[in-house]
N, CA, C and O atoms as a DFTB+ gen file, in Angstrom:
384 C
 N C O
     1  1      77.871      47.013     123.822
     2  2      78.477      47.207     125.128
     3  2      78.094      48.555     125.734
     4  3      78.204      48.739     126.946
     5  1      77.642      49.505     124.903
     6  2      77.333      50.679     125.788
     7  2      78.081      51.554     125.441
     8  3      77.589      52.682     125.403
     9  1      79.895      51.358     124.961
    10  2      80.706      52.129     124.877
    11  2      81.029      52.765     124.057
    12  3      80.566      52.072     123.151
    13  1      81.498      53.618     123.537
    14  2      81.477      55.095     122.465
    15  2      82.704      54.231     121.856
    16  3      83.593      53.656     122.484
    17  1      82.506      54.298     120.486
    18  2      83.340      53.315     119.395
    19  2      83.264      54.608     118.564
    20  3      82.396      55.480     118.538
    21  1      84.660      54.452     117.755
    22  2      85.234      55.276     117.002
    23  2      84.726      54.449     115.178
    24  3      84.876      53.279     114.826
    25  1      84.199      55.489     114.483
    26  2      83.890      54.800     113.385
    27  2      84.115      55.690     112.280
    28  3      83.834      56.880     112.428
    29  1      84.637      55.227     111.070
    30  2      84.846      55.843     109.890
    31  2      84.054      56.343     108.920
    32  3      83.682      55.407     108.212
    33  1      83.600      57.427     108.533
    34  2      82.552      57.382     107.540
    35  2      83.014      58.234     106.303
    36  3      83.837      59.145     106.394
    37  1      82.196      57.712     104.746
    38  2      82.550      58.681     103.677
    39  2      81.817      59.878     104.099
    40  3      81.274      60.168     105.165
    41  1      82.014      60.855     102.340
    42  2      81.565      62.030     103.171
    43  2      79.800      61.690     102.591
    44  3      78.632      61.973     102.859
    45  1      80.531      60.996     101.757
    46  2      78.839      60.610     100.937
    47  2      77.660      59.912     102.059
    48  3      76.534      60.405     102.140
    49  1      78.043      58.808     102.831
    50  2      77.393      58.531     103.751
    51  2      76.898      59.815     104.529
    52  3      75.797      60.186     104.122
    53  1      77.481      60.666     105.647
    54  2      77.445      62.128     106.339
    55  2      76.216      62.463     105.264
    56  3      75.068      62.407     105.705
    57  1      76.457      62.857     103.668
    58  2      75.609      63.438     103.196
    59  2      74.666      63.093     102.910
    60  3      73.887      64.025     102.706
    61  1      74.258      62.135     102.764
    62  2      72.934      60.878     102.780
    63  2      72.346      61.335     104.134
    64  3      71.226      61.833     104.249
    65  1      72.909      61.193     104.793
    66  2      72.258      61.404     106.463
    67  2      71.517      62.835     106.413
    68  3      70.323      63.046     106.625
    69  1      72.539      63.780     106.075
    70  2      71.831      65.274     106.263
    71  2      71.069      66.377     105.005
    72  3      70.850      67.588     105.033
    73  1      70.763      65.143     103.771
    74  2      70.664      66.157     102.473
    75  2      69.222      66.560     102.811
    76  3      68.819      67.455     102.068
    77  1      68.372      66.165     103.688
    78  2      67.063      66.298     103.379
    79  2      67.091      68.096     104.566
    80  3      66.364      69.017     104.194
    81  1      67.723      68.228     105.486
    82  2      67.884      68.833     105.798
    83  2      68.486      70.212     105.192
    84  3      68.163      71.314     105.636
    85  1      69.591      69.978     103.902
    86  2      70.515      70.918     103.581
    87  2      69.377      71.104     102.572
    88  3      69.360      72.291     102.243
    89  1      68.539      70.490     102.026
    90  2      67.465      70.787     101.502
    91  2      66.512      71.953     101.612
    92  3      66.377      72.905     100.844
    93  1      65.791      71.628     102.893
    94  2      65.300      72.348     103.718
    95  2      65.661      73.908     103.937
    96  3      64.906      74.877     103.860
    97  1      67.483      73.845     104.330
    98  2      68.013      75.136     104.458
    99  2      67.790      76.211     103.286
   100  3      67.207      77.295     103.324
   101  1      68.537      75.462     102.084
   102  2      68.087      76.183     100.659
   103  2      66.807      76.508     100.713
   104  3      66.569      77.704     100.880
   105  1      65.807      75.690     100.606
   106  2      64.916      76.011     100.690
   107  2      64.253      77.810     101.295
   108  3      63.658      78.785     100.836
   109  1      64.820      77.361     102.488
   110  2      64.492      78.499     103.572
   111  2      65.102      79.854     102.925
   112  3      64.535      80.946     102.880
   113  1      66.411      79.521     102.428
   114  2      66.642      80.942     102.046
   115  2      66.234      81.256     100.660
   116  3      66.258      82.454     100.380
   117  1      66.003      80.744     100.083
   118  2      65.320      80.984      99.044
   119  2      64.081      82.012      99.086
   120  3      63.938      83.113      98.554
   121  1      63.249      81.258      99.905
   122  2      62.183      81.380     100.250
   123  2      62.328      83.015     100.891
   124  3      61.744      83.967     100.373
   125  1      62.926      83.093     101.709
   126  2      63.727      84.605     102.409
   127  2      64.070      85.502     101.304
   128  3      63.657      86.660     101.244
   129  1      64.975      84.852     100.262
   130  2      65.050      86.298      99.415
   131  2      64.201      86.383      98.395
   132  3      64.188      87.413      97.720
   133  1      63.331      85.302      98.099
   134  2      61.714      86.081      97.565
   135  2      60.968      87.020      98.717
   136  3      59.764      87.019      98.972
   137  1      61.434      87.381      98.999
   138  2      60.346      88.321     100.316
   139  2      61.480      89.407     100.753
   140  3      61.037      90.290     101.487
   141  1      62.307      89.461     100.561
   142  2      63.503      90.563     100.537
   143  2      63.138      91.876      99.554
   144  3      62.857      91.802      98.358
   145  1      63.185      92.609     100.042
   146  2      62.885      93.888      99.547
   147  2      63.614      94.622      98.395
   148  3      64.713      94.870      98.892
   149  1      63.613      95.081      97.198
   150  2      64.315      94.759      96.103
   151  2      65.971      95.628      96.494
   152  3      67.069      95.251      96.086
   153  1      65.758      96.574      97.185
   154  2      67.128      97.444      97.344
   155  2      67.963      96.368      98.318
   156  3      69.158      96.237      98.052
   157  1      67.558      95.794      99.136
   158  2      68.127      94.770      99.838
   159  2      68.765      93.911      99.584
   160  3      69.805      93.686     100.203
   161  1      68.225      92.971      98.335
   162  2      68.532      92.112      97.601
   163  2      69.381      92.287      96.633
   164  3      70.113      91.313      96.457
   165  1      69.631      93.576      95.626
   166  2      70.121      94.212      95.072
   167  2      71.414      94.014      95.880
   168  3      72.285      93.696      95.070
   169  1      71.926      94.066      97.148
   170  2      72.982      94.414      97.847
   171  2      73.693      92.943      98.017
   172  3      74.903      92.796      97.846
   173  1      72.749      91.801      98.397
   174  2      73.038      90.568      98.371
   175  2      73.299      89.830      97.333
   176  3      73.943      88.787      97.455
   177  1      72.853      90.247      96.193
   178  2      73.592      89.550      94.976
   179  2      74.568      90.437      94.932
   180  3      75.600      89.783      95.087
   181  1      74.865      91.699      94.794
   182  2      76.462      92.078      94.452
   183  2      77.010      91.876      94.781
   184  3      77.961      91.514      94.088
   185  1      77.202      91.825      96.989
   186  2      77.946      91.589      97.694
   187  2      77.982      89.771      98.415
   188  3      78.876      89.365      99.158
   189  1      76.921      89.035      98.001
   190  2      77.082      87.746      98.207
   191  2      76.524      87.835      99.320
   192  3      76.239      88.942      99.777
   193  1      76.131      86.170     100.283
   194  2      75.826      85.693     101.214
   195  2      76.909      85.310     102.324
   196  3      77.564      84.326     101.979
   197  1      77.166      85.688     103.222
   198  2      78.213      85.197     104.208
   199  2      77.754      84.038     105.437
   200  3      76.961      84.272     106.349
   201  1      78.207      83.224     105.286
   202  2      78.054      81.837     106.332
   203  2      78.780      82.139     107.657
   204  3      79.883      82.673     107.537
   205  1      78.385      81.912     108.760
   206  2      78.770      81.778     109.809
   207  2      78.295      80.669     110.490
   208  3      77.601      79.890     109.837
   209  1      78.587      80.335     112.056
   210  2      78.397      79.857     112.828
   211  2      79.066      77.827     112.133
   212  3      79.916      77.567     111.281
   213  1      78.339      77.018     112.847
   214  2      79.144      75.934     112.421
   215  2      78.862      75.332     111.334
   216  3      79.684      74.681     110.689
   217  1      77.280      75.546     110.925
   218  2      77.025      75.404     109.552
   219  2      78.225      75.441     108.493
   220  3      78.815      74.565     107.860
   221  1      78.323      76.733     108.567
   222  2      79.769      77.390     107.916
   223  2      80.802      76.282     107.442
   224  3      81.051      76.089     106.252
   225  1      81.394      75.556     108.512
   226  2      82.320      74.301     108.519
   227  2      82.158      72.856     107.290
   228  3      82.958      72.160     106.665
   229  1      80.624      72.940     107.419
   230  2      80.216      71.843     106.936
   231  2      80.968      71.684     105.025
   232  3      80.654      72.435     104.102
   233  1      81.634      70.895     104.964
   234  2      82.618      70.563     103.546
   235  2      81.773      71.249     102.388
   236  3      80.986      70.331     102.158
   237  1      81.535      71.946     101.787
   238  2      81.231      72.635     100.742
   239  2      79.209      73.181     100.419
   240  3      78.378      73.381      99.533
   241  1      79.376      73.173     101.617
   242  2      78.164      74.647     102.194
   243  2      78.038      75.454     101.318
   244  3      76.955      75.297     100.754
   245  1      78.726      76.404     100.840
   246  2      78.691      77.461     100.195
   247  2      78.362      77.361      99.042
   248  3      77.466      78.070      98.584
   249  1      79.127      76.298      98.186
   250  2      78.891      75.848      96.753
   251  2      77.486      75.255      97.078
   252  3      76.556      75.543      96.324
   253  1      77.307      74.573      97.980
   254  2      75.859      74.255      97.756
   255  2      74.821      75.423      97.482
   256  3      74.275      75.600      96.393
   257  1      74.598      76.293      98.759
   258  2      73.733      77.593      98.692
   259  2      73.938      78.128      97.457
   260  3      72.929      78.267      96.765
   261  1      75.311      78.568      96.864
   262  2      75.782      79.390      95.304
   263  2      74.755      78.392      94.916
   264  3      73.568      78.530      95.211
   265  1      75.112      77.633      94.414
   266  2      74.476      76.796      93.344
   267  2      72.864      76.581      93.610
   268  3      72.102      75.968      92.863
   269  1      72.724      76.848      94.123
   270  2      70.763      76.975      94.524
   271  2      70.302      78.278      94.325
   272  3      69.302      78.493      93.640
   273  1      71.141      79.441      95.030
   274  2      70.287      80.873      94.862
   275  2      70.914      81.469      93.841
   276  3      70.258      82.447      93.483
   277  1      72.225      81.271      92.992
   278  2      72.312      81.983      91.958
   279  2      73.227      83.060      93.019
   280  3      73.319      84.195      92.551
   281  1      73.618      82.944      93.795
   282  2      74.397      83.896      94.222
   283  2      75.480      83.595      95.007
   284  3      75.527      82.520      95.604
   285  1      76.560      84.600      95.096
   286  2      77.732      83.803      95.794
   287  2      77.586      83.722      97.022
   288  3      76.645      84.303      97.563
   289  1      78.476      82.990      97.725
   290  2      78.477      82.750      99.177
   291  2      79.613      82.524     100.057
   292  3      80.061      81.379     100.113
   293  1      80.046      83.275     100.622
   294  2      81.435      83.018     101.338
   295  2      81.411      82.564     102.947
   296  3      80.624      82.816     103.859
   297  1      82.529      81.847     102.876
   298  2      82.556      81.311     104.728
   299  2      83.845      82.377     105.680
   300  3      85.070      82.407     105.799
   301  1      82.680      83.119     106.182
   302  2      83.961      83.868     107.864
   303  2      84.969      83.156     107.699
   304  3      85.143      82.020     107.258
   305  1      85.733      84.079     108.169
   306  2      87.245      83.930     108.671
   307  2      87.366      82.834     109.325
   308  3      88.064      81.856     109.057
   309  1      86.391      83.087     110.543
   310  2      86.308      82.558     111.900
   311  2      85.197      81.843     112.635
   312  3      84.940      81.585     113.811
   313  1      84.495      81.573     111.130
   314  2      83.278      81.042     111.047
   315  2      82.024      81.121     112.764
   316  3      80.950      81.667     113.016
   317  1      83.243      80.014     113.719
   318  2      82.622      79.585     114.569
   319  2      82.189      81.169     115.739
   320  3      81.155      81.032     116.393
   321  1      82.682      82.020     115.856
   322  2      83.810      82.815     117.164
   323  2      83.328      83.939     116.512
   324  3      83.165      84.860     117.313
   325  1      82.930      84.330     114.948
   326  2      83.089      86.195     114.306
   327  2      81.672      86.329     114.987
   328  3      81.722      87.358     115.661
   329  1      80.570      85.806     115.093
   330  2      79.622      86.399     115.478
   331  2      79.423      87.031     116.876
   332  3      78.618      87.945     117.052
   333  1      80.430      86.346     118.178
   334  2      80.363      87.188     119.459
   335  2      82.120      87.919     119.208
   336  3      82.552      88.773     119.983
   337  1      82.718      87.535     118.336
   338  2      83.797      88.900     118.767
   339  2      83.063      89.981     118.168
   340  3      83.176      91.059     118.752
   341  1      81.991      89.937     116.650
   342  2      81.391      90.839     116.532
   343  2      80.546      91.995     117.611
   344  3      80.650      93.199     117.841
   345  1      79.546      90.697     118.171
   346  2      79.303      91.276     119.102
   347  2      79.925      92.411     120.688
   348  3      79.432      93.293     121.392
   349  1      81.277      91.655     120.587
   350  2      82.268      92.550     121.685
   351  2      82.531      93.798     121.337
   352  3      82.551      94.846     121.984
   353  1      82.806      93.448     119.800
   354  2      83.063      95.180     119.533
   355  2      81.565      96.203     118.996
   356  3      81.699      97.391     118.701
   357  1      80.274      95.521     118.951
   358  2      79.870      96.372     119.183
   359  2      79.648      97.222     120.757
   360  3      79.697      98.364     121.215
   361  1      79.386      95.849     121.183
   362  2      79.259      96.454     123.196
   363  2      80.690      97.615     123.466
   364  3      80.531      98.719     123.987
   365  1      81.668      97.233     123.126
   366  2      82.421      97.924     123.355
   367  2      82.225      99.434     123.046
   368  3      82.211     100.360     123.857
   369  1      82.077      99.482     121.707
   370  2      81.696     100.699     121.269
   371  2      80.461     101.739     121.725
   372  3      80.494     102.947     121.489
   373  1      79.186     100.944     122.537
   374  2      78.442     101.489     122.908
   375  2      77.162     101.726     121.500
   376  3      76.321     102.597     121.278
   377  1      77.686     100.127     120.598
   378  2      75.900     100.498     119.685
   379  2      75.141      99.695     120.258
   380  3      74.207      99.428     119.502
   381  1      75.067      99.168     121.223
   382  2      73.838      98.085     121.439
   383  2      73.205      98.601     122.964
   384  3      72.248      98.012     123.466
């Protein structure tokens, strides 16, 4: 009919749909902290990886990335929103 229908899905289905992608992501960062500079990296395994934006949201993100790079990974507060209130208070302050 054309019309937007409401439909139920597991999460397993959702993840079937997007693993080749969440794939990909690992991948990418992986790939990023082989090329990370050792004092840098040094800082990211002690202090972990932080998720933002909506990625962030996605049901157990973090455990995924942990479990690929060997390092921890935590999700913002405010996942969606910390990266421009970040931004406000730097403008505010006058670093940018």
């Amino acid at each position: 009919s054309g019309l937007p229908i409401e439909l139920e899905m597991s999460g397993t289905v959702v993840y079937d749909a997007i693993k080749d992608n969440l794939n990909n992501i690992c991948n990418s960062i992986k790939m990023i902290l082989e090329k990370t500079p050792p004092e840098l990296l040094a800082d990211i395994v002690d202090n972990g990886i932080m998720l933002t934006g909506g990625g962030a949201l996605l049901r157990e993100m973090d455990k995924l990335i942990s479990k690929e790079t060997k390092i921890p990974v935590h999700v913002a507060v405010d996942p969606m929103d910390c990266v421009a209130a970040g931004m406000g208070v730097c403008l505010e302050k006058g670093n940018i």
